[in-house]
Short mmCIF file of C-alpha atoms in Angstrom, two decimals:
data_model
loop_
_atom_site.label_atom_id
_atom_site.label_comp_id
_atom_site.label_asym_id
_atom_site.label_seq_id
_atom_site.Cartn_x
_atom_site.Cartn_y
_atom_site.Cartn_z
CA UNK A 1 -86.36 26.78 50.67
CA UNK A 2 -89.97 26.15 50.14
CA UNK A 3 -92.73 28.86 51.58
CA UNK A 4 -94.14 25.95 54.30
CA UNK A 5 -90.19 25.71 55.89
CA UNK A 6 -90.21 27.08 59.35
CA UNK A 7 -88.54 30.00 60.93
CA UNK A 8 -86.38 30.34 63.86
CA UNK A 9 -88.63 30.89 65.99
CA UNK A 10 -90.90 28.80 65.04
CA UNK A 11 -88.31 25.69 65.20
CA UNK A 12 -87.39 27.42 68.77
CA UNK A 13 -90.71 26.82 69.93
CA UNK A 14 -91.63 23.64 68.92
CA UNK A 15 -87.74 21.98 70.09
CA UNK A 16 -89.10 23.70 73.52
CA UNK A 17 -92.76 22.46 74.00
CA UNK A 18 -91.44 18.81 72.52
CA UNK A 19 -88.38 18.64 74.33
CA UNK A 20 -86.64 17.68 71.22
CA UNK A 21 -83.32 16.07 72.35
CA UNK A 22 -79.77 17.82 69.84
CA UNK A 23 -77.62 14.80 68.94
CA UNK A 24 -76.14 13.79 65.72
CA UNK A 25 -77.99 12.89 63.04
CA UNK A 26 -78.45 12.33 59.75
CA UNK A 27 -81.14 14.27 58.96
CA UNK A 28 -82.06 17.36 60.92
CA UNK A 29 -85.44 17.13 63.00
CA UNK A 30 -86.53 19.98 61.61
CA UNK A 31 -86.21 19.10 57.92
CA UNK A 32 -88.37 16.30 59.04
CA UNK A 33 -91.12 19.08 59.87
CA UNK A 34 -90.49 20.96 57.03
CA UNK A 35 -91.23 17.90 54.72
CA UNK A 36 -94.44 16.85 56.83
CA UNK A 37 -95.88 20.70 56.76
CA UNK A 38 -94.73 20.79 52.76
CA UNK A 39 -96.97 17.43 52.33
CA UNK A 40 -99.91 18.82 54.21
CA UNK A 41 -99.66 22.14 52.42
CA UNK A 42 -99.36 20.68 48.94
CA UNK A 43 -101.19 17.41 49.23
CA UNK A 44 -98.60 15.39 47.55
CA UNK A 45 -98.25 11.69 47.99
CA UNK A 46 -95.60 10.53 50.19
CA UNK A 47 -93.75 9.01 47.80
CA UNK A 48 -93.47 12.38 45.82
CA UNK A 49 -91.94 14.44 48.34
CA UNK A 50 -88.91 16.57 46.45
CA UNK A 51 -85.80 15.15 46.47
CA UNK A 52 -84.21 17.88 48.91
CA UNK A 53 -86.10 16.25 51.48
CA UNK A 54 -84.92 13.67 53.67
CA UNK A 55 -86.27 9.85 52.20
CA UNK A 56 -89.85 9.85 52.60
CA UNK A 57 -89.79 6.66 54.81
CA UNK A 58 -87.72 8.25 57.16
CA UNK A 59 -90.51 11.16 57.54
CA UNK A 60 -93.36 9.02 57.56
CA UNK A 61 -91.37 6.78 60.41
CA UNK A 62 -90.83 10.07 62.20
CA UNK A 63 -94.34 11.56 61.58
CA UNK A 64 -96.68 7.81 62.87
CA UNK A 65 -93.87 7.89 65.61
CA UNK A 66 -95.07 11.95 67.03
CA UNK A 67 -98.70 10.68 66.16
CA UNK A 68 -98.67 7.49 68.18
CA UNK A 69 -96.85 9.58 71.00
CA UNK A 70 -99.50 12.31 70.90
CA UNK A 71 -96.94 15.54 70.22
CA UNK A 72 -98.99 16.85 67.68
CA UNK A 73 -101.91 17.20 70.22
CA UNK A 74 -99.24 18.55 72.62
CA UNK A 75 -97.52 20.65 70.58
CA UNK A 76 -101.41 21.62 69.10
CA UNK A 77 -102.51 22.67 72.88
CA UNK A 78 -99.48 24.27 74.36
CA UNK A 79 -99.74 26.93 71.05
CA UNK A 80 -103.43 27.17 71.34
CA UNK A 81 -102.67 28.49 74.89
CA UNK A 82 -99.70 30.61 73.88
CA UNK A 83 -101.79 32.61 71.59
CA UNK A 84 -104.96 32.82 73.72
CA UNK A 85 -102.70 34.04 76.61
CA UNK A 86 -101.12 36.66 74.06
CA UNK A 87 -104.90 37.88 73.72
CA UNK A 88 -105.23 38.32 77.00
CA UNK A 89 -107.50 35.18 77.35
CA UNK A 90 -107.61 32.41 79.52
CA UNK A 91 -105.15 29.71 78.20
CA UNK A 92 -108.06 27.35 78.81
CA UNK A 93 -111.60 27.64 76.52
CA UNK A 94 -114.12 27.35 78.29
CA UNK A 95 -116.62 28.07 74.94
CA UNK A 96 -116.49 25.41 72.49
CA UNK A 97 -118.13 25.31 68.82
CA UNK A 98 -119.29 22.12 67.65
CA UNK A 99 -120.24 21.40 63.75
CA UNK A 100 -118.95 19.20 61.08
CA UNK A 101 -117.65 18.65 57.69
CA UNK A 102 -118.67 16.69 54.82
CA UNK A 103 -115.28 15.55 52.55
CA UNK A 104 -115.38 13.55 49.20
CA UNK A 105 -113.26 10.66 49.15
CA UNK A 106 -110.31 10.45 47.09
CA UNK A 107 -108.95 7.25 48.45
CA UNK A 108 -110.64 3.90 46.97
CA UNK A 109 -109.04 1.70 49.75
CA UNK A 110 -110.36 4.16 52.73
CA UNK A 111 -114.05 3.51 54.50
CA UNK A 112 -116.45 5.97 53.14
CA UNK A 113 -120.51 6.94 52.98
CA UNK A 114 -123.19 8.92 51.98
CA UNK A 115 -124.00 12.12 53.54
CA UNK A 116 -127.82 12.46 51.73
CA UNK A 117 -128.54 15.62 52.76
CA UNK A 118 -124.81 17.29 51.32
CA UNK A 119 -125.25 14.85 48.61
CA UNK A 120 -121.08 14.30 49.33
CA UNK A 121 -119.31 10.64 49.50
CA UNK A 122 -116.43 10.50 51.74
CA UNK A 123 -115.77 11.13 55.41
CA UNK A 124 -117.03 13.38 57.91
CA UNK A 125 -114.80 15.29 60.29
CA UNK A 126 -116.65 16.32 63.40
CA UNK A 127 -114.38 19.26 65.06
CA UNK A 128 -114.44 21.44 68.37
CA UNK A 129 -113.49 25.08 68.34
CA UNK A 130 -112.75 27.89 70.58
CA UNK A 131 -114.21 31.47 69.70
CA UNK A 132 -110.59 31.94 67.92
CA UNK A 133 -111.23 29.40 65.47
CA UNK A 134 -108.31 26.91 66.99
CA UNK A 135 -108.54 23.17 67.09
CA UNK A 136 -109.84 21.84 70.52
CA UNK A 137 -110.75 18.16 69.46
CA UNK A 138 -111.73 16.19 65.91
CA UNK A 139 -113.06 13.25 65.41
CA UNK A 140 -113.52 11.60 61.82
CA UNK A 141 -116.63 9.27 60.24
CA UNK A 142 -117.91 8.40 57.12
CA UNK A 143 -120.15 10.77 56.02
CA UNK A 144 -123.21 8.66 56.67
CA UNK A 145 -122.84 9.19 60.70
CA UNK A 146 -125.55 11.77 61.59
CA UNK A 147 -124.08 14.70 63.34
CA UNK A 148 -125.96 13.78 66.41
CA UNK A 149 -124.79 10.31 66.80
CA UNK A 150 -121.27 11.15 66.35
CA UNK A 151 -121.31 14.11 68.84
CA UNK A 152 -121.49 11.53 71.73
CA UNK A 153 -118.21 10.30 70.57
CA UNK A 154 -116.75 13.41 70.10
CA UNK A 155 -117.93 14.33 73.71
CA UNK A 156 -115.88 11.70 74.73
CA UNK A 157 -112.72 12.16 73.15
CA UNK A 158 -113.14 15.75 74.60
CA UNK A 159 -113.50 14.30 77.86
CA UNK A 160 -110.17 12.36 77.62
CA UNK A 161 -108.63 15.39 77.28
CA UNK A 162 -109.33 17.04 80.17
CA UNK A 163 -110.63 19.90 78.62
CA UNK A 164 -111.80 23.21 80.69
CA UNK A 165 -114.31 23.46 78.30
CA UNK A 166 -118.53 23.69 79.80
CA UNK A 167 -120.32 25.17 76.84
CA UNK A 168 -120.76 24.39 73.81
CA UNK A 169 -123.01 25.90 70.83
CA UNK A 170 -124.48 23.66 68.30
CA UNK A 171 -126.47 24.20 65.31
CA UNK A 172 -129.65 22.65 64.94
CA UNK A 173 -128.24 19.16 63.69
CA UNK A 174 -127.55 18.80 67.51
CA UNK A 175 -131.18 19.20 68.88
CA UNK A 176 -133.45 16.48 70.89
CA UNK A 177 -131.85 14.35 73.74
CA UNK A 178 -128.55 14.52 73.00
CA UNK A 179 -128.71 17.30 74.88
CA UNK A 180 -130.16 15.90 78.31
CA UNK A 181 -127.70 12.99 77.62
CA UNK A 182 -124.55 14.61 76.78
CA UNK A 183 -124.93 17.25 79.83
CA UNK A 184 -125.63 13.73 82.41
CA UNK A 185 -122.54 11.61 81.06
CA UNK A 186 -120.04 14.62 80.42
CA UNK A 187 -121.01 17.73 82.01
CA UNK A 188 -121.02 19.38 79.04
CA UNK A 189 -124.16 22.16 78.15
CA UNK A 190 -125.40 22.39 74.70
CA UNK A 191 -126.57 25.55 73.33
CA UNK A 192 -128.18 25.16 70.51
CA UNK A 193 -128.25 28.38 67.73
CA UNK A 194 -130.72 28.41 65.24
CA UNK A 195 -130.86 30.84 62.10
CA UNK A 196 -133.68 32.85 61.36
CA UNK A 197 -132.80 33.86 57.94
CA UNK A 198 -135.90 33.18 56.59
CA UNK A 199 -137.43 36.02 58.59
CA UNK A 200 -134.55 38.43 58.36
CA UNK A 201 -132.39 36.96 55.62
CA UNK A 202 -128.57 35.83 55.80
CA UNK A 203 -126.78 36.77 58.74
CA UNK A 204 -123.91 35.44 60.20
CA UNK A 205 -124.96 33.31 63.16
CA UNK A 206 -122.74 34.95 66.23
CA UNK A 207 -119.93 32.84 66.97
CA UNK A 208 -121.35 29.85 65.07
CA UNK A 209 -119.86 31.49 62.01
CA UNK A 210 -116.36 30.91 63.71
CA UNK A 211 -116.40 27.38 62.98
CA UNK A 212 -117.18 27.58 59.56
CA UNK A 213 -113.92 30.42 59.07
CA UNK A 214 -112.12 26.61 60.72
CA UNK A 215 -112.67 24.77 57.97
CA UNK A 216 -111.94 27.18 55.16
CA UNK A 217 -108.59 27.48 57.12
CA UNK A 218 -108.52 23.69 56.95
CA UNK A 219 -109.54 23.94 53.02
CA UNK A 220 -106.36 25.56 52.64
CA UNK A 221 -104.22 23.09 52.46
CA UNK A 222 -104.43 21.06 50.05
CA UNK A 223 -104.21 17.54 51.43
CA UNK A 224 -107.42 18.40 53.50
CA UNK A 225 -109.41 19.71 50.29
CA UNK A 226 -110.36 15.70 49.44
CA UNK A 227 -109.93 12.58 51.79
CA UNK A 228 -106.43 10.99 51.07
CA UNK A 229 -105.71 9.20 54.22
CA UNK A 230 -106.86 5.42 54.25
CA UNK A 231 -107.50 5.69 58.15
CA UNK A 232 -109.30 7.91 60.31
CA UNK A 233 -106.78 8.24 62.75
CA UNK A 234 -104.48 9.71 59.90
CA UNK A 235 -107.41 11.97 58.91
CA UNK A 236 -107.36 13.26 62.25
CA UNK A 237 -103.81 13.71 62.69
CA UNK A 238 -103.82 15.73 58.93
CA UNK A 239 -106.08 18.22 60.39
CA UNK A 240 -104.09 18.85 63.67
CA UNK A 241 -100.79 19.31 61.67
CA UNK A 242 -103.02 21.45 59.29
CA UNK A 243 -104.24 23.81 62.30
CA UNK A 244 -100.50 23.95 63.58
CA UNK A 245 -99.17 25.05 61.06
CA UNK A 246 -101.89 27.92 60.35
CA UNK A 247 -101.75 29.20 63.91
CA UNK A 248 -97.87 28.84 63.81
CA UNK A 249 -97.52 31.00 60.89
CA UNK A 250 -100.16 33.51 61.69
CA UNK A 251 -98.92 34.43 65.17
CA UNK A 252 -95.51 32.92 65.70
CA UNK A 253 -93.90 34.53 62.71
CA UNK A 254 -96.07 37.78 63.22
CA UNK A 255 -93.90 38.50 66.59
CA UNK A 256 -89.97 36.64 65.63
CA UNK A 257 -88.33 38.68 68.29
CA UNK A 258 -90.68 36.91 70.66
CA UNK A 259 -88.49 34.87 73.34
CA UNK A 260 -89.84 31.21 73.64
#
């Protein structure tokens, strides 16, 4: 019993929004999840997953299979709603926050660059928020890609999604045409935040600062601390499971008699 193994009701809830289909098996589906939220959580290699675990090539099988058929972005939306509707929010954002990430590398055989100005080698993750903090979209670079140049990407994979979302606020990384351009292709408005600390000091930047509370959550796990993954698609899917798993245990196990 390891402190990452879900509950009940969290199990409940994810054989619901997944429609996860009880025959005999082997292993049990949800030992699968346990040992994919115990590798994000720890950061361990695949091949060192404890021995009380199913075989680690059955849960990486299991774990490219849900990735290449999108559950994790399922299963990533359909909680993101759940919680928002618990708030007495819309189960759709339609406020985004947009900033990104700098990572070191920790992966010789994965694509990497330069970010100059954080002085970090590695990748870039370029994430989407809503004014809880939750995952809307991610997109990962190397760290060379300005902010601005990737955004236009990200705006697109946004798009894909079908998202409700039509603002979005932006620090100052995001200023010039992108603007003008991103609001013509997508429909999406930029609102762009500066700081004025050097007038008034620090301050948290109203719901800019949101964004940043993200990626500590993301920093939390310890898989997401460096760049392990040797694709970006990986990357991406680390920091879904990673966001899962915190809203999962923050609000799911806050309310087990809950009826899913």
């Amino acid at each position: 019993m390891y402190q990452t193994d879900l509950t009940e009701t969290e199990w409940k809830y994810i054989t619901k929004v997944l429609n996860l289909q009880e025959r005999k098996r082997k292993y049990d589906l949800r030992m699968i999840w346990n040992a994919i939220f115990y590798l994000v959580k720890t950061g361990c290699q695949w091949r060192m997953l404890p021995l009380d675990f199913p075989k680690w090539q059955l849960v990486y099988y299991y774990y490219h299979k849900w990735a290449s058929l999108l559950d994790f972005d399922l299963l990533l939306e359909k909680l993101r709603g759940h919680v928002r509707v618990k708030r007495g929010q819309n189960m759709e954002p339609s406020l985004g926050i947009m900033d990104s990430q700098s990572v070191k590398w920790r992966n010789n055989a994965s694509l990497n660059g330069v970010d100059g100005n954080k002085k970090v080698k590695g990748i870039k993750r370029h994430v989407i928020v809503d004014k809880n903090g939750f995952l809307i979209a991610v997109m990962v670079t190397i760290a060379s890609v300005h902010d601005s140049k990737a955004a236009y990407l990200l705006m697109r994979v946004l798009k894909e999604m079908c998202s409700g979302i039509k603002v979005i606020l932006a620090d100052g990384g995001y200023r010039g045409e992108l603007i003008d351009n991103i609001r013509k292709s997508f429909g999406y408005a930029i609102q762009v935040v500066i700081s004025a600390y050097k007038e008034q000091g620090f301050r948290p930047i109203q719901k800019r600062w949101i964004v940043e509370r993200a990626f500590s959550w993301m920093d939390y796990n310890r898989r997401l601390c460096r760049n392990y993954e040797l694709t970006f698609d990986s990357a991406e899917e680390m920091v879904k499971l990673a966001t899962i798993r915190s809203v999962s245990y923050t609000h799911l196990r806050a309310h087990e008699t809950d009826q899913y």
